[in-house]
Short mmCIF file of C-alpha atoms and ligand atoms in Angstrom, two decimals:
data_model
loop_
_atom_site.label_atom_id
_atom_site.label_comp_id
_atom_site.label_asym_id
_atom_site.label_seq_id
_atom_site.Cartn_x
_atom_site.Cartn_y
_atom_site.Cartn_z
CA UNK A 1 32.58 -0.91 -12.58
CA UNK A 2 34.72 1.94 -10.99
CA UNK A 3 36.71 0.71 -7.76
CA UNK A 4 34.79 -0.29 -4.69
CA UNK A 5 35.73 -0.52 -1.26
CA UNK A 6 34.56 -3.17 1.49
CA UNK A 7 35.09 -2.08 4.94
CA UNK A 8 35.85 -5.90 6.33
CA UNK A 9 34.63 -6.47 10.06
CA UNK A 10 36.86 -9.39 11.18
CA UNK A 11 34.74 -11.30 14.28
CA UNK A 12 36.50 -13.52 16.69
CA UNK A 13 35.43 -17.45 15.33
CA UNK A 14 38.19 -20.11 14.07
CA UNK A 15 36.75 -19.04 10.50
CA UNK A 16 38.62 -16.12 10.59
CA UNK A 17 41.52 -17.30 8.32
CA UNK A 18 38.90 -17.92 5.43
CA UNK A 19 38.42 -13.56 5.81
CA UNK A 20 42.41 -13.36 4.95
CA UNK A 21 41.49 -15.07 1.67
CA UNK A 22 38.65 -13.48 1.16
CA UNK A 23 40.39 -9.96 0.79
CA UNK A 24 42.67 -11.70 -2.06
CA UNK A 25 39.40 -12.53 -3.99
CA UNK A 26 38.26 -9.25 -3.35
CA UNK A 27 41.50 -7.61 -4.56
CA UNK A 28 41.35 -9.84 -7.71
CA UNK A 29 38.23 -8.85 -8.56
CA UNK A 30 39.28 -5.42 -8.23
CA UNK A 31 37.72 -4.29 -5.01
CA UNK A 32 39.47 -2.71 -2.13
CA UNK A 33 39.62 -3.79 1.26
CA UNK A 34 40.26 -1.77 4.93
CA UNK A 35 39.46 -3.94 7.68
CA UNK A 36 38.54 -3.75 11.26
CA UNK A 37 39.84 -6.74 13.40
CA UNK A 38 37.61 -6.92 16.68
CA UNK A 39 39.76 -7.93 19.86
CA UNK A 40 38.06 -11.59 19.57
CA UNK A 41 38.80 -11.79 16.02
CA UNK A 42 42.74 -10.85 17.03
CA UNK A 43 42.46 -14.11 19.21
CA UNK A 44 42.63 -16.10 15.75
CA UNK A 45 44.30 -13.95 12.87
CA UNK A 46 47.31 -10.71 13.67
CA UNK A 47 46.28 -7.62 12.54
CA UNK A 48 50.24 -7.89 11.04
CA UNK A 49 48.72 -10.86 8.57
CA UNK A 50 45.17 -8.38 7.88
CA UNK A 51 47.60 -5.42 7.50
CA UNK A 52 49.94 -7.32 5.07
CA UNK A 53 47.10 -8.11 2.76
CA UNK A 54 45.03 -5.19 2.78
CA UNK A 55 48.40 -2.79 2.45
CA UNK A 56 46.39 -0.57 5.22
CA UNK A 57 46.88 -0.07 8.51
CA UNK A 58 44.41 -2.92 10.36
CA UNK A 59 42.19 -1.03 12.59
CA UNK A 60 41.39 -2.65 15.93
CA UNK A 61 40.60 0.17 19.04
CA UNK A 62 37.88 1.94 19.36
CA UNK A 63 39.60 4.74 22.00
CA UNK A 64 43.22 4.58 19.53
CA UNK A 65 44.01 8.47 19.56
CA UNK A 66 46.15 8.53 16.75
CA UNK A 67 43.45 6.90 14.78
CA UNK A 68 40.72 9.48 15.20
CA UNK A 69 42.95 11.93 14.48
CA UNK A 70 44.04 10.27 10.94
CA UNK A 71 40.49 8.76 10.33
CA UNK A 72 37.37 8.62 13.02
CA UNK A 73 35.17 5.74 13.12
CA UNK A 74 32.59 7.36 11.76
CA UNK A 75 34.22 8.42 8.29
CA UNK A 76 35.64 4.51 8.68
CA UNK A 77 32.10 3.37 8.33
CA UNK A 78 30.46 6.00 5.71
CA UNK A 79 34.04 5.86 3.42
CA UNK A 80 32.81 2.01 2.40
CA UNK A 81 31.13 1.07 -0.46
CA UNK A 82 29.84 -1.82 1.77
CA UNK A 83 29.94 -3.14 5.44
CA UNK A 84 31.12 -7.16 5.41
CA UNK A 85 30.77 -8.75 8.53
CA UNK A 86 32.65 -11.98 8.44
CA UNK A 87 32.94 -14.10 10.33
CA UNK A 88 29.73 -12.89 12.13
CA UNK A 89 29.78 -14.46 15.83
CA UNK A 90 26.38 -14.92 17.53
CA UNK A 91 27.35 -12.28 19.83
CA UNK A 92 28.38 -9.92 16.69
CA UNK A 93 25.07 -10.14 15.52
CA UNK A 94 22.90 -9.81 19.16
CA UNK A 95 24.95 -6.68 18.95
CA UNK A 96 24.01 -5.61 15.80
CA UNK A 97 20.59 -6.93 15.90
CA UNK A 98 19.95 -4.63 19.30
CA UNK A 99 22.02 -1.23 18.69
CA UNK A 100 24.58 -1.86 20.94
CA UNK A 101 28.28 -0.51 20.26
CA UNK A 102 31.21 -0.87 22.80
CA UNK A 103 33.81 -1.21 20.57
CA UNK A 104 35.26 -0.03 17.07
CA UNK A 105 33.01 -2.72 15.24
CA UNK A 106 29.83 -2.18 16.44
CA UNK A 107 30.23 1.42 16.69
CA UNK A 108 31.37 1.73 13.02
CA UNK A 109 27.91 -0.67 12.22
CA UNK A 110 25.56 1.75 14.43
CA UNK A 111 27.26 4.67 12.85
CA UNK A 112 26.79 4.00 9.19
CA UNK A 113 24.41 4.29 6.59
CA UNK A 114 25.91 1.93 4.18
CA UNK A 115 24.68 -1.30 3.27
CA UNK A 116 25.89 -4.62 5.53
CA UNK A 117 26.41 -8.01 4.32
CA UNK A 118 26.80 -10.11 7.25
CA UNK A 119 28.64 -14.24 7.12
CA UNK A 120 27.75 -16.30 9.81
CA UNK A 121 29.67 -18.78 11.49
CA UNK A 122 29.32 -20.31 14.82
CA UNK A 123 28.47 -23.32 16.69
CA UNK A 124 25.38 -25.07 15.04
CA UNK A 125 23.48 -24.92 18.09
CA UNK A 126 24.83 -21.36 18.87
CA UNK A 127 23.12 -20.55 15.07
CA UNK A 128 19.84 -23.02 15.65
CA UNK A 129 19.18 -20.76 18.89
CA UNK A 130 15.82 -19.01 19.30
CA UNK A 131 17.74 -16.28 19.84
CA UNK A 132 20.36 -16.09 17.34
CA UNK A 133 17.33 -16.66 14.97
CA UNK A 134 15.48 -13.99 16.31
CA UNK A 135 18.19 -11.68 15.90
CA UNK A 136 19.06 -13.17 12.03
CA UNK A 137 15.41 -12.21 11.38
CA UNK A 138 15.71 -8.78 13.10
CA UNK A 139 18.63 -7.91 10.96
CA UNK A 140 16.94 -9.26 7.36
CA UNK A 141 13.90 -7.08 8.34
CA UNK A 142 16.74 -3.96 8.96
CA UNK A 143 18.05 -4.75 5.49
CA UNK A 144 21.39 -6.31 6.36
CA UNK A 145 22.04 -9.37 3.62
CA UNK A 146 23.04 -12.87 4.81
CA UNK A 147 25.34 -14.99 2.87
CA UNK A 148 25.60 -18.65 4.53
CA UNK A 149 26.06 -20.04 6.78
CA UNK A 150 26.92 -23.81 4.84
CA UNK A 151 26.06 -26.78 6.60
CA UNK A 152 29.49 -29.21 7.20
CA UNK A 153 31.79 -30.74 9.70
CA UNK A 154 32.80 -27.83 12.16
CA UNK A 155 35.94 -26.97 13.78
CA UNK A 156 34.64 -27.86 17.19
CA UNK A 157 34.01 -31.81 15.53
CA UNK A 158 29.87 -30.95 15.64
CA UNK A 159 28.07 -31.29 12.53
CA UNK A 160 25.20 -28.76 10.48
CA UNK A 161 24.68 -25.45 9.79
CA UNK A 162 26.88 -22.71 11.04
CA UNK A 163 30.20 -23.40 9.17
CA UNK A 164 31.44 -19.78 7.60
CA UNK A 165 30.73 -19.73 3.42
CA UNK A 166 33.94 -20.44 1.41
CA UNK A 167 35.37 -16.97 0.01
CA UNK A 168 34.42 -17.24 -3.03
CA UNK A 169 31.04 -17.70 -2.21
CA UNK A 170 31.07 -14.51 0.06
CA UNK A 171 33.14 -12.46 -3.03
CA UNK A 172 30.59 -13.49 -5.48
CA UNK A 173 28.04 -12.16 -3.32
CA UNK A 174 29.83 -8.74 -2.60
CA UNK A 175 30.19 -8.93 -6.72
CA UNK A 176 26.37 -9.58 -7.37
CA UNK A 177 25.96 -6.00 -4.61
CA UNK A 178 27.66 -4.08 -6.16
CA UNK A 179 26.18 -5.14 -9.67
CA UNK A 180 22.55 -4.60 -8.17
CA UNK A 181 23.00 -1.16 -7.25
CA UNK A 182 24.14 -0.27 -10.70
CA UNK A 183 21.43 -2.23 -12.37
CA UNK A 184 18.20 -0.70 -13.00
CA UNK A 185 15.32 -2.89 -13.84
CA UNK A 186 11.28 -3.84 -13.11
CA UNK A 187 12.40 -5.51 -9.68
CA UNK A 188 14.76 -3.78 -8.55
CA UNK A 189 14.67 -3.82 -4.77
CA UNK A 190 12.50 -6.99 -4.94
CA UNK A 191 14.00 -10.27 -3.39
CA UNK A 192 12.95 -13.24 -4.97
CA UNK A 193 13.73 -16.83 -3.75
CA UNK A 194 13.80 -19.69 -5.47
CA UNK A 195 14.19 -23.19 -5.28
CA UNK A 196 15.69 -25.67 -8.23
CA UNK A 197 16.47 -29.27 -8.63
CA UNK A 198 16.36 -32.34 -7.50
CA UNK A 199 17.06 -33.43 -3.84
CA UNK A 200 19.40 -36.01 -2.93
CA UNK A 201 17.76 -38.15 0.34
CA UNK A 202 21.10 -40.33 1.07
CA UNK A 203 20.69 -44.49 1.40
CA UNK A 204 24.06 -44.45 2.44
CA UNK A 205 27.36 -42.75 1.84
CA UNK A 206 27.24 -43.81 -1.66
CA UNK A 207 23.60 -44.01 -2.89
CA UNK A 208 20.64 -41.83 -2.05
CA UNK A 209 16.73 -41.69 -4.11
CA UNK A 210 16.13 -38.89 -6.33
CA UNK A 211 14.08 -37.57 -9.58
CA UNK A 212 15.40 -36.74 -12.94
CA UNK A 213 14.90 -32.95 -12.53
CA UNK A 214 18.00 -30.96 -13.53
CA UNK A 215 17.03 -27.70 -12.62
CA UNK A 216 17.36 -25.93 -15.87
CA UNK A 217 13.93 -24.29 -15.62
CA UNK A 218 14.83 -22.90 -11.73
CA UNK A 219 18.35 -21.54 -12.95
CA UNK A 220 16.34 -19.90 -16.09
CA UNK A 221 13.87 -18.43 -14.26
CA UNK A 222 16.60 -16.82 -11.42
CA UNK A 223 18.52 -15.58 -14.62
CA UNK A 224 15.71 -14.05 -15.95
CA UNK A 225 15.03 -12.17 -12.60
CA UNK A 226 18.39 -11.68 -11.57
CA UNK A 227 18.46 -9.65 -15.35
CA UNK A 228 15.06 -7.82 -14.09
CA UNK A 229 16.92 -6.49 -11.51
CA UNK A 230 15.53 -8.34 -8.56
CA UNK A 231 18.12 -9.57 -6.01
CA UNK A 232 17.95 -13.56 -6.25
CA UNK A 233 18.71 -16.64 -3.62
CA UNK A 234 18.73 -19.64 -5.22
CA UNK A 235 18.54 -22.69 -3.18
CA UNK A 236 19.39 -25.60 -5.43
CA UNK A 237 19.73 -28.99 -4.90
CA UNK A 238 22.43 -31.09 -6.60
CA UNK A 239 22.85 -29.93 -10.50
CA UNK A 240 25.69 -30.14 -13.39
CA UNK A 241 24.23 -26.21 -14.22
CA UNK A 242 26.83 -23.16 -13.98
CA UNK A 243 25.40 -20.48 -11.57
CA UNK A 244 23.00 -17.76 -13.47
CA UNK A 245 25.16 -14.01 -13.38
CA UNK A 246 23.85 -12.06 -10.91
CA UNK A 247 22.52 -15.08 -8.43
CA UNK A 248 23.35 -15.38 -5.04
CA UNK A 249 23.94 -19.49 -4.53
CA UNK A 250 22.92 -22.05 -1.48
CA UNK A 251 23.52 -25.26 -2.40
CA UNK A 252 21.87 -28.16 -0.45
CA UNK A 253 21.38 -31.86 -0.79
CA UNK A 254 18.12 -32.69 1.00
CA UNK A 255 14.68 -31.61 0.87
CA UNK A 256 15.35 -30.65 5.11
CA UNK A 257 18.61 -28.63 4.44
CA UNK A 258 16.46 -26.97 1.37
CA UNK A 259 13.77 -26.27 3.68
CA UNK A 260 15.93 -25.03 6.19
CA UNK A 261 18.33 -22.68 4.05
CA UNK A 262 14.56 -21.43 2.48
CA UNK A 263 13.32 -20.05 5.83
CA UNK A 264 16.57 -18.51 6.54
CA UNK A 265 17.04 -16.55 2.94
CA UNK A 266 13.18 -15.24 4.24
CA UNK A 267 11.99 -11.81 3.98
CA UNK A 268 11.30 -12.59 0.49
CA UNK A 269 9.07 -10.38 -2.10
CA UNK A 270 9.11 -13.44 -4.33
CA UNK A 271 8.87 -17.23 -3.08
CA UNK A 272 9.20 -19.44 -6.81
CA UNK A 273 9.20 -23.24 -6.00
CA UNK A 274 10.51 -25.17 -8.72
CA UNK A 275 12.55 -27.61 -6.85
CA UNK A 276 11.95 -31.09 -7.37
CA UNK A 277 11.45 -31.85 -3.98
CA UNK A 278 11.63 -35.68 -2.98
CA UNK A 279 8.31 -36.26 -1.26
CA UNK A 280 10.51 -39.30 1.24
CA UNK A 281 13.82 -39.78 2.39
CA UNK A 282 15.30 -43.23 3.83
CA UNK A 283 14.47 -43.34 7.90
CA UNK A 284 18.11 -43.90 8.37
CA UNK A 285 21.00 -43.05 6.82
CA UNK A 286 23.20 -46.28 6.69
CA UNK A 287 27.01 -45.13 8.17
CA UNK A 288 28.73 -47.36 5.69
CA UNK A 289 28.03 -48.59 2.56
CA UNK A 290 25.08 -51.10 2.59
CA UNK A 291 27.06 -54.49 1.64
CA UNK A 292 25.26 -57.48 -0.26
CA UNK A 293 26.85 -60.12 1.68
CA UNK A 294 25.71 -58.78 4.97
CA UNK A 295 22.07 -59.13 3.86
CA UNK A 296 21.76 -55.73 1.30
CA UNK A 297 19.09 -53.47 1.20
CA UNK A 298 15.97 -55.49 1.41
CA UNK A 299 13.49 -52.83 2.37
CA UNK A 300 14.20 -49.53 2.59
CA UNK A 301 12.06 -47.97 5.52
CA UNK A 302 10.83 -43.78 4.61
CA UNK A 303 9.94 -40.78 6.49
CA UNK A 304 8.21 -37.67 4.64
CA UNK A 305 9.90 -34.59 4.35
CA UNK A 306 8.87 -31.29 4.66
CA UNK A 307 6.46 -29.43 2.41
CA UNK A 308 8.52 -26.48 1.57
CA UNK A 309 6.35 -24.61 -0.50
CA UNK A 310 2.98 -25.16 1.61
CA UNK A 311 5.44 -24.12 5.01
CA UNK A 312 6.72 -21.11 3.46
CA UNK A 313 3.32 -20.05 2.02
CA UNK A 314 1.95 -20.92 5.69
CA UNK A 315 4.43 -18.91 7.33
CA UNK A 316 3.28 -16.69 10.35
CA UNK A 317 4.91 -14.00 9.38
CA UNK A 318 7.39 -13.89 6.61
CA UNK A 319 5.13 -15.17 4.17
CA UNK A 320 6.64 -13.46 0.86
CA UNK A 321 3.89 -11.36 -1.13
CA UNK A 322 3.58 -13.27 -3.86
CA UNK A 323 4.15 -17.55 -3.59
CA UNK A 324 4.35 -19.16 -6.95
CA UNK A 325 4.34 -23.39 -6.78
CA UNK A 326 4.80 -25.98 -9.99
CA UNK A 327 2.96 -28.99 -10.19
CA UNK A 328 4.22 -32.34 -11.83
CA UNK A 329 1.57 -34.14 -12.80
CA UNK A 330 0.95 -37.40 -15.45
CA UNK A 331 -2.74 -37.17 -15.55
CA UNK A 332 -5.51 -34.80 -14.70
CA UNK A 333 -2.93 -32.47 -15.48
CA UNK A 334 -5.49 -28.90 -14.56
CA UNK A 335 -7.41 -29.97 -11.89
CA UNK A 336 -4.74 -31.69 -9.90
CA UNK A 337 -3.13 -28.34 -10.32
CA UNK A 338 -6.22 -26.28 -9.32
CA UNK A 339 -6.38 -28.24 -5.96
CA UNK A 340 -2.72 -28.32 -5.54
CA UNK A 341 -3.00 -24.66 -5.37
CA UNK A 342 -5.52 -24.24 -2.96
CA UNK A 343 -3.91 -27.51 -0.88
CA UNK A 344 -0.34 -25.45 -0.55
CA UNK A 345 -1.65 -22.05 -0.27
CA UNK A 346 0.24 -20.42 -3.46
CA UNK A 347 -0.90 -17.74 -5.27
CA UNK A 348 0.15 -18.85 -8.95
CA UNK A 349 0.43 -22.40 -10.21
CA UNK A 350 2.32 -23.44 -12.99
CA UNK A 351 1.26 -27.28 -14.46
CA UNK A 352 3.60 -29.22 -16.53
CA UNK A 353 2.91 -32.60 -17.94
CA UNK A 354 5.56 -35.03 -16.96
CA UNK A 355 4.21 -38.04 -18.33
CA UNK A 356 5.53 -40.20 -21.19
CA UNK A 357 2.73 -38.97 -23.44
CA UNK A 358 3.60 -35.57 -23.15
CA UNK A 359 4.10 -33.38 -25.99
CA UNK A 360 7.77 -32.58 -25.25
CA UNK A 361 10.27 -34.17 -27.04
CA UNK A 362 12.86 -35.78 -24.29
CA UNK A 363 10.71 -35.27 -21.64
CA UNK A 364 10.39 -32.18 -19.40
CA UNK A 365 12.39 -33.05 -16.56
CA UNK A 366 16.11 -33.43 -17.89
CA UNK A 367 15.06 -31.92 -21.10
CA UNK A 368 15.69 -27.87 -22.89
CA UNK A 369 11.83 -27.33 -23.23
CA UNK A 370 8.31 -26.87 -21.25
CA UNK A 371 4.72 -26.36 -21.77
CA UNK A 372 3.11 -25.29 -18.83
CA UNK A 373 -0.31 -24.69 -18.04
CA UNK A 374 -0.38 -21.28 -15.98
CA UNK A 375 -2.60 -20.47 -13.46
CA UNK A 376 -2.59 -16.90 -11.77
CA UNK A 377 -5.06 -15.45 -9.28
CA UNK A 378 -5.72 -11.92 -7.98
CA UNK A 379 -3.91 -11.46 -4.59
CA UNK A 380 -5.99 -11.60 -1.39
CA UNK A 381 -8.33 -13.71 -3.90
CA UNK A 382 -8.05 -17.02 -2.43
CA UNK A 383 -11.35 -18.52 -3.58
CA UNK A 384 -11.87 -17.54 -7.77
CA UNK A 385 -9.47 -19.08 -10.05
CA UNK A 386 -9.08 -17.51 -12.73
CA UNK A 387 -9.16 -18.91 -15.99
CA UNK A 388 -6.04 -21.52 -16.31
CA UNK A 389 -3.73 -20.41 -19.21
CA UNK A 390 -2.15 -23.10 -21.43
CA UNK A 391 1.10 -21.80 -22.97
CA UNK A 392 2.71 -23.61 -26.09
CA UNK A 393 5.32 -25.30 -25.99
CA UNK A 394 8.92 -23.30 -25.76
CA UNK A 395 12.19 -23.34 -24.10
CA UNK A 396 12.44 -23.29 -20.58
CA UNK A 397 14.22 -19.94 -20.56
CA UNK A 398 10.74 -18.51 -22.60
CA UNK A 399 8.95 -19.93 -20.14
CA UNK A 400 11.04 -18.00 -17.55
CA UNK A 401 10.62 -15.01 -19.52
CA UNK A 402 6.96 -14.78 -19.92
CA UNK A 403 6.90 -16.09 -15.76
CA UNK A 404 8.73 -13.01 -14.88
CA UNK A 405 7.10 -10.53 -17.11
CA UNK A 406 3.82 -11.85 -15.16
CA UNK A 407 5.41 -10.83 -11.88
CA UNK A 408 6.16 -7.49 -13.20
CA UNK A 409 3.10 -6.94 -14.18
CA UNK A 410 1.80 -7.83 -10.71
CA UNK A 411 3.91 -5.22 -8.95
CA UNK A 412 3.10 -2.65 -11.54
N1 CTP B 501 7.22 -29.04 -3.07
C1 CTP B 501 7.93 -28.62 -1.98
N2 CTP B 501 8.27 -29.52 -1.02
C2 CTP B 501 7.93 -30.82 -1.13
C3 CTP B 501 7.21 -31.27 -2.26
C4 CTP B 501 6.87 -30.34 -3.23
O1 CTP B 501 8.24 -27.43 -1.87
N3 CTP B 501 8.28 -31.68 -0.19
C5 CTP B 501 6.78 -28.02 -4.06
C6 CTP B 501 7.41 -28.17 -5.43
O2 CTP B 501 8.60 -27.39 -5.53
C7 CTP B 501 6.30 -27.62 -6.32
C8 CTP B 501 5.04 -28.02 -5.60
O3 CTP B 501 5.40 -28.21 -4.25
O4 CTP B 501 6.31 -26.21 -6.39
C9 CTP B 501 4.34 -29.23 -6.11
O5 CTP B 501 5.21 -30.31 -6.21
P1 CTP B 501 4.74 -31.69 -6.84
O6 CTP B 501 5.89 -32.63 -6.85
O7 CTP B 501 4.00 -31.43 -8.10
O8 CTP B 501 3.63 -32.13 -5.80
P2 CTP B 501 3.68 -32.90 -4.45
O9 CTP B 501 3.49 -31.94 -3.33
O10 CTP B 501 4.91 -33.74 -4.37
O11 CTP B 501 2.36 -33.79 -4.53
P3 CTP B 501 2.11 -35.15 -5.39
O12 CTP B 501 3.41 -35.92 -5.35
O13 CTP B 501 1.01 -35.80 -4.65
O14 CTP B 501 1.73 -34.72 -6.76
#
């Protein structure tokens, strides 16, 4: 890949320092970094510190003179490969979401036609806001890529979503760009989400109720799209795998962080949901470790979580084009399927026995191989079912193979 350069748009948050290491994993992976430091942002890190690293001069003033003379804004923004916004403040965003530009950083991001990537970080109920979310949505719909935010202890001692991603997150994401726009490939342009895994709905700080899925068949099947071309989020749950090449990662623990990291990776072509989702979590999270001699566990009280799939396939508005669901089942294995289908509102089903007696030797959750019973449908076609398919038994990266070959087909 020739050299690329990031124009880096350093917001005013406490998150700021992670942006200073972020330009060393940028330079190491051979990228090249000028970067704007907004007056805020110059509240946490010196433009002395950005300067250092980059070996440019940082810029910071919209009205600077000498700087329009050696380079206007306006070449600033168009020189870049790609626009990173990080960290992205709530108020960075409203800006960007509504046009606005009163300074060098929003001008440069009205003034461009290059792509954005933007990193969130804020307060968690700065980032829950119906506004912030309204404006998170408005930039997805504009094309602007989100990476993060995590969900963690935050510098103001609040806990949840709205801590900054870790720089190598963000890097592998600008990597993953810039490989897109050099790959061709059937879905290119298409995003596909998907989830994987198990989740992990915590007892207490040491044990928590899960499934045996290990989210081989999710990773395969982002691989296999990721190597279509498609641009891939892949919200998995707690797994030994190594992250497919091309994959942009969200790792959660519960089925309600999965749910919630799902609806904000939306507008989605694609919606695959291969997560093993676990149907109940524990009504309370014990603070410390449930001890024996104070009486144990005896019955451990649940609550239901969220139906991902059916929400996102229910969604008002950002319902993606095409939904695809699995279904688990022991017994019954087609029909349970057929009325899953129609229950959650997907347009493709894929059935797997997970039963003792099935055919598969180890098992298919935990083990290399599938065999899958696939049922399509005709979009807008809510009521005929087509006839179910029953593929033989293969590896769970055939299987994701012969999945995404259906969806290219679909598209056409
Ligand atoms: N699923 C989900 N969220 C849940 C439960 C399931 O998104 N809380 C998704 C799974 O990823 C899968 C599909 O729904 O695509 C079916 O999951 P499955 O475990 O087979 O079915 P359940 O909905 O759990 O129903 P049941 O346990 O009654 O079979």
């Amino acid at each position: 890949m020739s050299q690329k350069t990031v124009l880096l748009i350093i917001g005013g948050g406490i998150a700021a320092y992670k942006s200073l290491l972020l330009i060393r994993k940028l330079q190491q992976r051979n990228i090249s970094v000028r970067a704007i430091l907004t007056r805020a942002g110059a509240q946490f890190v010196t433009p002395l510190s950005v300067s250092a690293l980059t070996g440019e001069k940082c810029f910071t003033d919209l009205f600077d003179l000498t700087d329009e003379a050696e380079m206007g804004h306006i070449e600033l923004s168009r020189a870049a490969d790609l626009i990173v916004v990080a960290p992205a403040t709530a108020d960075l965003m409203a800006k960007m979401a509504h046009g606005l530009a009163d300074d060098l950083a929003s001008t440069c991001l009205l003034a461009t036609d290059t792509d954005i990537l933007v990193v969130p970080a804020m307060n968690v109920r700065m980032w829950h806001h119906a506004a912030t979310q309204r404006n998170l949505a408005h930039l997805r719909q504009d094309g602007v890529r989100v990476v993060g935010p995590d969900e963690g202890e935050m510098a103001c001692g609040e806990f949840g979503f709205g801590r900054m991603a870790e720089p190598d997150e963000i890097a592998r994401a600008i990597t993953n760009y810039f490989a897109d726009t050099q790959r061709g490939g059937p879905l290119l342009g298409k995003h596909v989400l998907i989830t994987a895994g198990p989740t992990h709905e915590p007892i207490d700080p040491v044990r928590y109720l899960a499934n045996r899925s290990s989210g081989l068949q999710g990773y395969a099947i982002a691989a296999a799209c990721a190597e279509a071309g498609a641009q891939v989020t892949l919200i998995s749950g707690p797994t030994n795998l190594t992250v497919p090449e091309g994959v942009d990662m969200v790792r959660v623990q519960t089925a309600r962080e999965m749910m919630r990291a799902c609806e904000a990776a939306l507008p989605a072509t694609v919606g695959i949901f291969c997560a093993a989702v676990a149907d109940y979590r524990p009504k309370q999270k014990a603070v410390e470790k449930i001890k024996k001699e104070k009486g144990g566990m005896g019955e451990i009280k649940l609550s239901e979580n969220p139906d991902i799939l059916k929400t996102i396939a229910n969604h008002p508005d950002l319902r993606p084009e095409l939904v695809i669901g699995f279904a688990a089942e022991t017994e019954a294995i087609k029909s349970h399927a057929v009325t899953k289908k129609k229950r959650k509102n997907c347009d493709w089903i894929i059935a797997n026995d997970v039963s003792s007696q099935s055919a598969i030797v180890g098992g298919v959750m935990g083990g290399m191989e599938n065999q899958v019973i696939f049922i399509g449908g005709e979009q807008g076609d809510g009521k005929r079912d087509p006839k179910p398919e029953s593929w033989p038994p293969m590896s769970k990266q055939q299987v994701a193979a012969r999945l995404v070959q259906k969806i290219i087909d679909h598209f056409g």
